[in-house]
């Protein structure tokens, strides 16, 4: 059974919780109260919904990819989060949390980013609400997602390079949490996925579930053009776009598949498949599946896509996995790149490398999925990846 909200300790079954330093506890409790009040405040809901419509461009369309469907022998529908303002689903969460920050009187915003999409979406919310923005980003990600770094700076947000560890998303989250411990009085941390201590995983899911709720209306079975989905597929980094599209469908009988990064291959140890190859432990304030060694040290993840290059995953996914409500699979860097090319060449849509993972799984499983109605949540557009892809393929 899906859980409408975590329990009083912030747990989804055995997972989640609030493993945070004492200094952050008041802020986490304040945030929970503020969100609880906002949820039931019609004025907040009206403002959020108006911004989602007029600013973000929701509802995002569902596109029937006819040429690719024919190629694969199934009916492929794309939920076009790539068409949301700033080019990914991340904006759904940053607009919501930006409104919450304003409500709590916090004038400074911090965030972490991997692919840069959450950073851009946060910088955008800061510009929109007149808030000061600081985004932490690993040095490796700054290099491979350079276009998004320029966008954040244009939007007036400071990008702070994080050199520790592998210079990727995990290190950026740790740096943002360190900042927050020191600045919590005037600062709100807009976390970018369904990760972190309670109440973040719950709040981010609530702001992202609009994706699945729209899909239920758009593919409602009312005509042959709008068939109900047989299967919904989404990529899983921290897990926000996937939980957003899955949550309304969890337990309804529609098959749900989350696709993690297998990187160079699970057997090589260089991947980001926390659910597929990890074990339970605590990372960034929550109990969940993560990549760790026998001594409990967190391992470096690897993925060609910066947004999936993370050794943990949102605790609600850990719950959904154990409950058998969602199946988790993985695809390699090479498979994702091939799927990116395929979609680009057959449909004229360049997906983000993250989103290409979801599509790659459908390509691999096409024979088994023959004739079925398959929805891929296209979480973002690939503009940010064009340069990196050039380097990957041509050195
Ligand atoms: C386009 C896109 N899709 C997916 C992700 C992965 O995040 P999540 O699993 O939270 O949706 C990211 C993260 O940066 C992203 O930019």
XYZ file of C-alpha atoms and ligand atoms in Angstrom:
411
model
C 0.000 0.000 0.000
C 1.303 3.458 -0.805
C 1.767 5.796 2.168
C 0.034 9.149 1.990
C 2.589 10.550 4.339
C 5.425 9.269 6.472
C 4.739 8.529 10.156
C 5.414 10.978 12.996
C 9.131 10.122 12.889
C 9.197 10.812 9.178
C 9.468 7.151 8.239
C 8.169 5.307 5.211
C 8.087 1.852 6.786
C 11.668 1.205 7.918
C 13.095 4.056 5.836
C 13.452 7.815 6.081
C 13.571 9.501 9.461
C 15.421 12.567 10.624
C 19.098 11.740 11.160
C 20.195 15.348 11.450
C 22.449 17.435 13.702
C 20.751 19.031 16.669
C 21.230 22.527 15.215
C 18.998 21.651 12.262
C 16.151 20.144 14.277
C 14.312 23.438 14.914
C 14.475 24.315 11.196
C 13.187 20.881 10.158
C 10.299 21.148 12.608
C 9.554 24.715 11.494
C 9.531 23.567 7.875
C 7.158 20.704 8.641
C 4.758 23.060 10.405
C 4.988 25.660 7.637
C 4.278 23.044 4.978
C 1.411 21.546 6.957
C -0.190 24.997 7.242
C 0.488 25.932 3.617
C -1.040 22.680 2.370
C -4.329 23.613 3.955
C -4.170 27.304 3.083
C -6.324 28.033 0.011
C -4.338 31.228 -0.718
C -1.084 29.223 -0.915
C -2.668 26.609 -3.155
C -4.129 29.247 -5.485
C -0.783 31.042 -5.818
C 1.092 27.778 -6.415
C -1.384 26.567 -8.970
C -1.406 29.920 -10.791
C 2.393 29.917 -10.997
C 2.441 26.322 -12.206
C 0.060 27.288 -15.000
C 1.282 30.708 -16.086
C 4.975 30.524 -15.197
C 5.992 26.867 -15.369
C 3.687 26.041 -18.273
C 1.705 23.207 -16.693
C 0.091 20.926 -17.519
C 3.003 19.610 -19.568
C 1.713 17.742 -22.625
C 1.673 14.020 -23.265
C 3.124 13.331 -26.700
C 2.475 10.162 -28.667
C 5.800 9.275 -30.266
C 4.486 7.597 -33.404
C 7.685 6.962 -35.324
C 9.496 5.538 -32.331
C 6.407 3.511 -31.361
C 6.432 1.915 -34.767
C 10.120 1.175 -34.495
C 9.707 -0.459 -31.072
C 6.380 -2.214 -31.698
C 4.504 -0.599 -28.815
C 2.521 2.563 -28.108
C 4.986 5.043 -26.625
C 3.809 8.181 -24.855
C 6.154 10.835 -23.484
C 5.173 12.971 -20.498
C 6.959 16.163 -21.520
C 8.564 17.545 -18.362
C 11.310 18.741 -20.707
C 8.850 21.411 -21.813
C 8.406 22.845 -18.316
C 10.064 26.237 -17.763
C 13.869 25.808 -17.370
C 13.690 22.408 -19.071
C 13.017 19.823 -16.375
C 10.626 18.743 -13.629
C 12.838 20.354 -10.962
C 10.962 23.659 -11.243
C 7.772 22.081 -9.780
C 9.599 21.672 -6.477
C 11.561 24.937 -6.418
C 8.487 27.083 -7.008
C 6.709 25.277 -4.158
C 9.657 25.503 -1.765
C 10.356 29.110 -2.825
C 6.826 29.991 -1.739
C 7.413 28.146 1.538
C 10.686 30.036 2.150
C 8.916 33.338 1.601
C 6.178 32.247 3.980
C 8.778 31.412 6.653
C 10.495 34.782 6.155
C 13.781 33.205 4.973
C 15.545 35.558 2.561
C 18.519 33.369 1.662
C 18.250 30.140 -0.298
C 20.840 27.404 -0.648
C 20.700 24.328 -2.852
C 22.855 21.542 -4.247
C 22.888 20.495 -7.849
C 24.284 17.672 -9.964
C 23.033 18.059 -13.519
C 22.499 21.746 -12.837
C 18.763 21.522 -13.550
C 17.839 21.833 -9.895
C 20.362 24.645 -9.547
C 18.838 26.503 -12.480
C 15.326 25.894 -11.169
C 16.379 27.195 -7.742
C 18.115 30.241 -9.236
C 14.942 30.892 -11.211
C 12.767 30.739 -8.100
C 15.190 33.109 -6.339
C 14.899 35.613 -9.176
C 11.121 35.224 -9.209
C 10.694 35.747 -5.466
C 13.571 38.214 -4.965
C 15.634 35.887 -2.737
C 19.407 35.539 -2.436
C 20.610 32.254 -3.955
C 23.701 30.118 -3.382
C 24.108 26.769 -5.174
C 26.719 24.132 -4.309
C 27.988 22.073 -7.237
C 30.784 19.511 -7.501
C 33.747 20.519 -9.667
C 33.293 17.502 -11.947
C 29.671 18.469 -12.528
C 30.597 22.120 -13.132
C 32.737 20.863 -15.969
C 30.266 18.456 -17.534
C 27.158 20.626 -17.151
C 28.725 23.992 -17.991
C 25.695 25.517 -19.790
C 23.674 25.289 -16.579
C 26.434 26.980 -14.576
C 26.231 29.976 -16.932
C 22.454 30.038 -16.588
C 22.586 30.066 -12.773
C 25.071 32.950 -12.779
C 22.953 34.896 -15.270
C 20.005 34.450 -12.945
C 21.990 36.134 -10.174
C 22.809 33.055 -8.097
C 26.264 32.318 -6.727
C 27.636 28.918 -7.766
C 30.065 27.521 -5.182
C 32.413 24.801 -6.509
C 32.757 21.750 -4.227
C 36.127 20.052 -4.559
C 35.785 17.356 -1.900
C 35.214 13.690 -2.731
C 34.546 13.003 -6.389
C 33.191 16.514 -6.988
C 29.702 15.225 -7.709
C 26.190 15.377 -6.274
C 26.895 13.631 -2.959
C 29.614 16.149 -2.160
C 27.360 19.056 -3.157
C 24.599 17.833 -0.808
C 27.112 17.502 2.041
C 28.407 21.048 1.421
C 24.883 22.478 1.331
C 24.023 20.718 4.597
C 27.190 22.155 6.183
C 26.195 25.673 5.081
C 22.698 25.141 6.474
C 23.971 24.132 9.913
C 25.759 27.507 10.107
C 23.084 29.684 8.475
C 19.771 28.140 9.447
C 18.429 31.326 11.091
C 17.929 33.179 7.809
C 18.373 30.411 5.215
C 16.112 27.800 3.658
C 17.655 24.752 1.988
C 15.727 23.852 -1.170
C 16.727 20.230 -1.493
C 16.433 19.016 -5.084
C 15.031 15.533 -4.760
C 13.009 13.275 -2.461
C 16.063 12.789 -0.248
C 17.394 14.215 3.020
C 15.881 14.228 6.511
C 12.125 14.413 7.106
C 10.135 16.442 6.031
C 12.031 16.926 2.738
C 11.202 13.608 1.015
C 7.515 14.131 1.754
C 7.442 17.815 0.745
C 9.285 17.257 -2.529
C 6.991 14.349 -3.426
C 3.932 16.477 -2.710
C 5.257 19.171 -5.097
C 6.139 16.618 -7.796
C 3.026 14.423 -7.704
C 1.379 16.912 -10.069
C 3.120 14.990 -12.878
C 1.203 11.772 -12.214
C -2.028 13.563 -11.400
C -1.953 15.302 -14.770
C -1.156 12.038 -16.524
C -4.219 10.401 -14.984
C -6.377 13.068 -16.649
C -4.456 13.097 -19.928
C -4.494 9.313 -20.418
C -7.866 8.468 -18.912
C -9.005 5.783 -21.334
C -11.766 8.009 -22.698
C -10.743 7.484 -26.344
C -8.295 5.374 -28.367
C -5.942 8.371 -28.421
C -5.947 8.542 -24.629
C -5.461 4.944 -23.465
C -4.729 4.255 -19.837
C -1.056 3.364 -19.385
C -0.080 -0.283 -18.949
C 3.359 0.693 -17.742
C 5.069 3.889 -16.622
C 8.847 4.230 -16.710
C 11.017 6.935 -15.137
C 14.682 7.400 -14.319
C 15.775 7.400 -10.665
C 18.530 9.592 -9.291
C 17.374 10.872 -5.918
C 13.945 9.849 -7.174
C 11.816 12.976 -7.551
C 10.571 12.779 -11.141
C 9.838 9.082 -10.714
C 7.962 9.444 -7.426
C 6.103 12.377 -8.989
C 4.738 10.272 -11.809
C 4.437 6.993 -9.834
C 2.778 8.117 -6.635
C -0.781 8.595 -7.952
C -0.551 5.192 -9.684
C 1.078 3.178 -6.893
C -1.104 0.182 -6.047
C -3.497 0.700 -8.985
C -2.184 -2.223 -11.046
C -0.290 -0.088 -13.559
C 3.255 -1.478 -13.806
C 5.789 1.042 -12.485
C 9.460 0.812 -13.386
C 12.226 3.011 -11.984
C 15.470 2.980 -13.934
C 18.766 3.610 -12.173
C 22.194 4.229 -13.670
C 24.218 1.068 -14.263
C 27.104 3.295 -15.385
C 29.918 1.111 -16.758
C 27.939 -1.979 -15.651
C 26.849 -3.177 -12.200
C 29.600 -5.795 -12.100
C 32.317 -3.115 -12.507
C 31.253 -1.396 -9.279
C 31.067 1.908 -11.181
C 27.363 2.731 -11.202
C 24.597 4.586 -9.376
C 22.191 1.712 -8.709
C 21.500 2.224 -4.990
C 18.280 0.199 -5.045
C 19.531 -2.464 -7.402
C 22.937 -3.060 -5.837
C 22.965 -1.196 -2.514
C 22.056 -2.034 1.071
C 20.171 -0.070 3.764
C 22.037 2.569 5.740
C 21.959 6.277 6.530
C 22.913 8.962 4.023
C 22.214 12.692 4.170
C 19.823 12.408 7.084
C 17.692 9.451 6.005
C 17.679 5.649 6.248
C 17.535 4.239 2.736
C 19.330 2.017 0.244
C 22.814 3.244 -0.544
C 26.137 2.178 -1.984
C 28.480 1.363 0.883
C 31.402 -0.915 1.666
C 31.533 -3.546 4.411
C 32.683 -0.930 6.927
C 29.677 1.293 6.136
C 31.729 3.843 4.162
C 29.703 5.425 1.380
C 31.062 4.522 -2.046
C 31.423 6.864 -5.006
C 28.705 6.451 -7.609
C 29.293 6.693 -11.333
C 27.001 7.671 -14.161
C 27.474 9.559 -17.405
C 24.488 11.615 -16.255
C 25.308 13.940 -13.377
C 21.718 13.768 -12.104
C 21.885 9.986 -11.550
C 25.423 10.022 -10.158
C 24.406 9.642 -6.503
C 25.041 6.740 -4.079
C 21.674 7.078 -2.269
C 17.999 7.305 -3.176
C 14.844 8.737 -1.636
C 13.526 6.652 1.310
C 10.034 6.325 -0.166
C 11.554 4.414 -3.081
C 13.206 2.059 -0.597
C 9.753 1.452 0.867
C 8.098 1.019 -2.552
C 10.786 -1.457 -3.561
C 10.364 -3.613 -0.464
C 6.566 -3.406 -0.792
C 6.819 -4.608 -4.403
C 4.851 -1.615 -5.669
C 7.601 -0.417 -8.019
C 10.259 -2.452 -9.830
C 13.733 -1.033 -10.157
C 16.001 -1.783 -13.078
C 19.181 -0.219 -14.438
C 20.769 0.641 -17.782
C 24.373 1.444 -18.669
C 25.892 4.699 -19.891
C 26.172 3.242 -23.386
C 22.538 2.165 -23.472
C 21.430 5.634 -22.336
C 23.523 7.370 -24.985
C 22.111 5.072 -27.678
C 18.555 5.838 -26.517
C 19.285 9.570 -26.585
C 20.332 9.257 -30.231
C 17.329 7.117 -31.078
C 14.782 9.575 -29.685
C 16.594 12.529 -31.220
C 16.729 10.969 -34.670
C 13.233 9.483 -34.773
C 11.256 12.210 -33.005
C 13.354 15.392 -33.019
C 13.482 15.517 -29.220
C 16.890 15.622 -27.479
C 16.278 14.192 -23.992
C 18.439 14.794 -20.946
C 20.895 11.948 -20.386
C 19.015 11.203 -17.149
C 15.685 10.786 -18.966
C 17.380 8.736 -21.700
C 17.923 6.002 -19.082
C 14.164 5.447 -18.806
C 13.804 5.252 -22.551
C 16.800 2.913 -22.842
C 15.092 0.365 -20.617
C 12.004 0.455 -22.859
C 14.225 -0.087 -25.911
C 15.884 -3.081 -24.234
C 12.552 -4.595 -23.184
C 10.638 -3.710 -26.374
C 9.914 -7.333 -27.301
C 8.342 -8.085 -23.948
C 6.356 -4.818 -24.061
C 5.006 -5.383 -27.579
C 1.611 -3.781 -28.168
C 1.383 -2.199 -24.715
C 0.769 1.428 -23.769
C 4.058 2.627 -22.355
C 4.607 6.046 -20.782
C 8.123 7.407 -20.341
C 8.452 10.365 -18.044
C 10.754 12.602 -20.064
C 12.138 14.411 -17.042
C 14.240 16.970 -18.901
C 15.722 18.232 -22.118
C 19.232 17.481 -23.309
C 20.620 20.901 -24.191
C 22.859 20.782 -21.131
C 24.358 17.459 -22.302
C 25.263 18.289 -25.888
C 28.858 19.360 -25.172
C 29.513 16.493 -22.751
C 28.168 14.007 -25.286
C 30.505 15.408 -27.909
C 33.430 14.822 -25.501
C 32.184 11.323 -24.567
C 31.866 10.201 -28.164
C 34.670 12.046 -29.901
C 37.162 12.699 -27.068
C 16.482 16.024 -16.217
C 16.711 15.277 -14.957
N 16.088 14.104 -14.770
C 16.269 13.373 -13.654
C 17.114 13.808 -12.650
C 17.305 12.938 -11.444
O 16.700 13.431 -10.305
P 15.385 12.805 -9.695
O 15.631 11.339 -9.564
O 15.230 13.486 -8.402
O 14.261 13.092 -10.637
C 17.771 15.033 -12.778
C 18.661 15.515 -11.716
O 19.378 16.439 -11.816
C 17.570 15.789 -13.969
O 18.189 16.949 -14.174
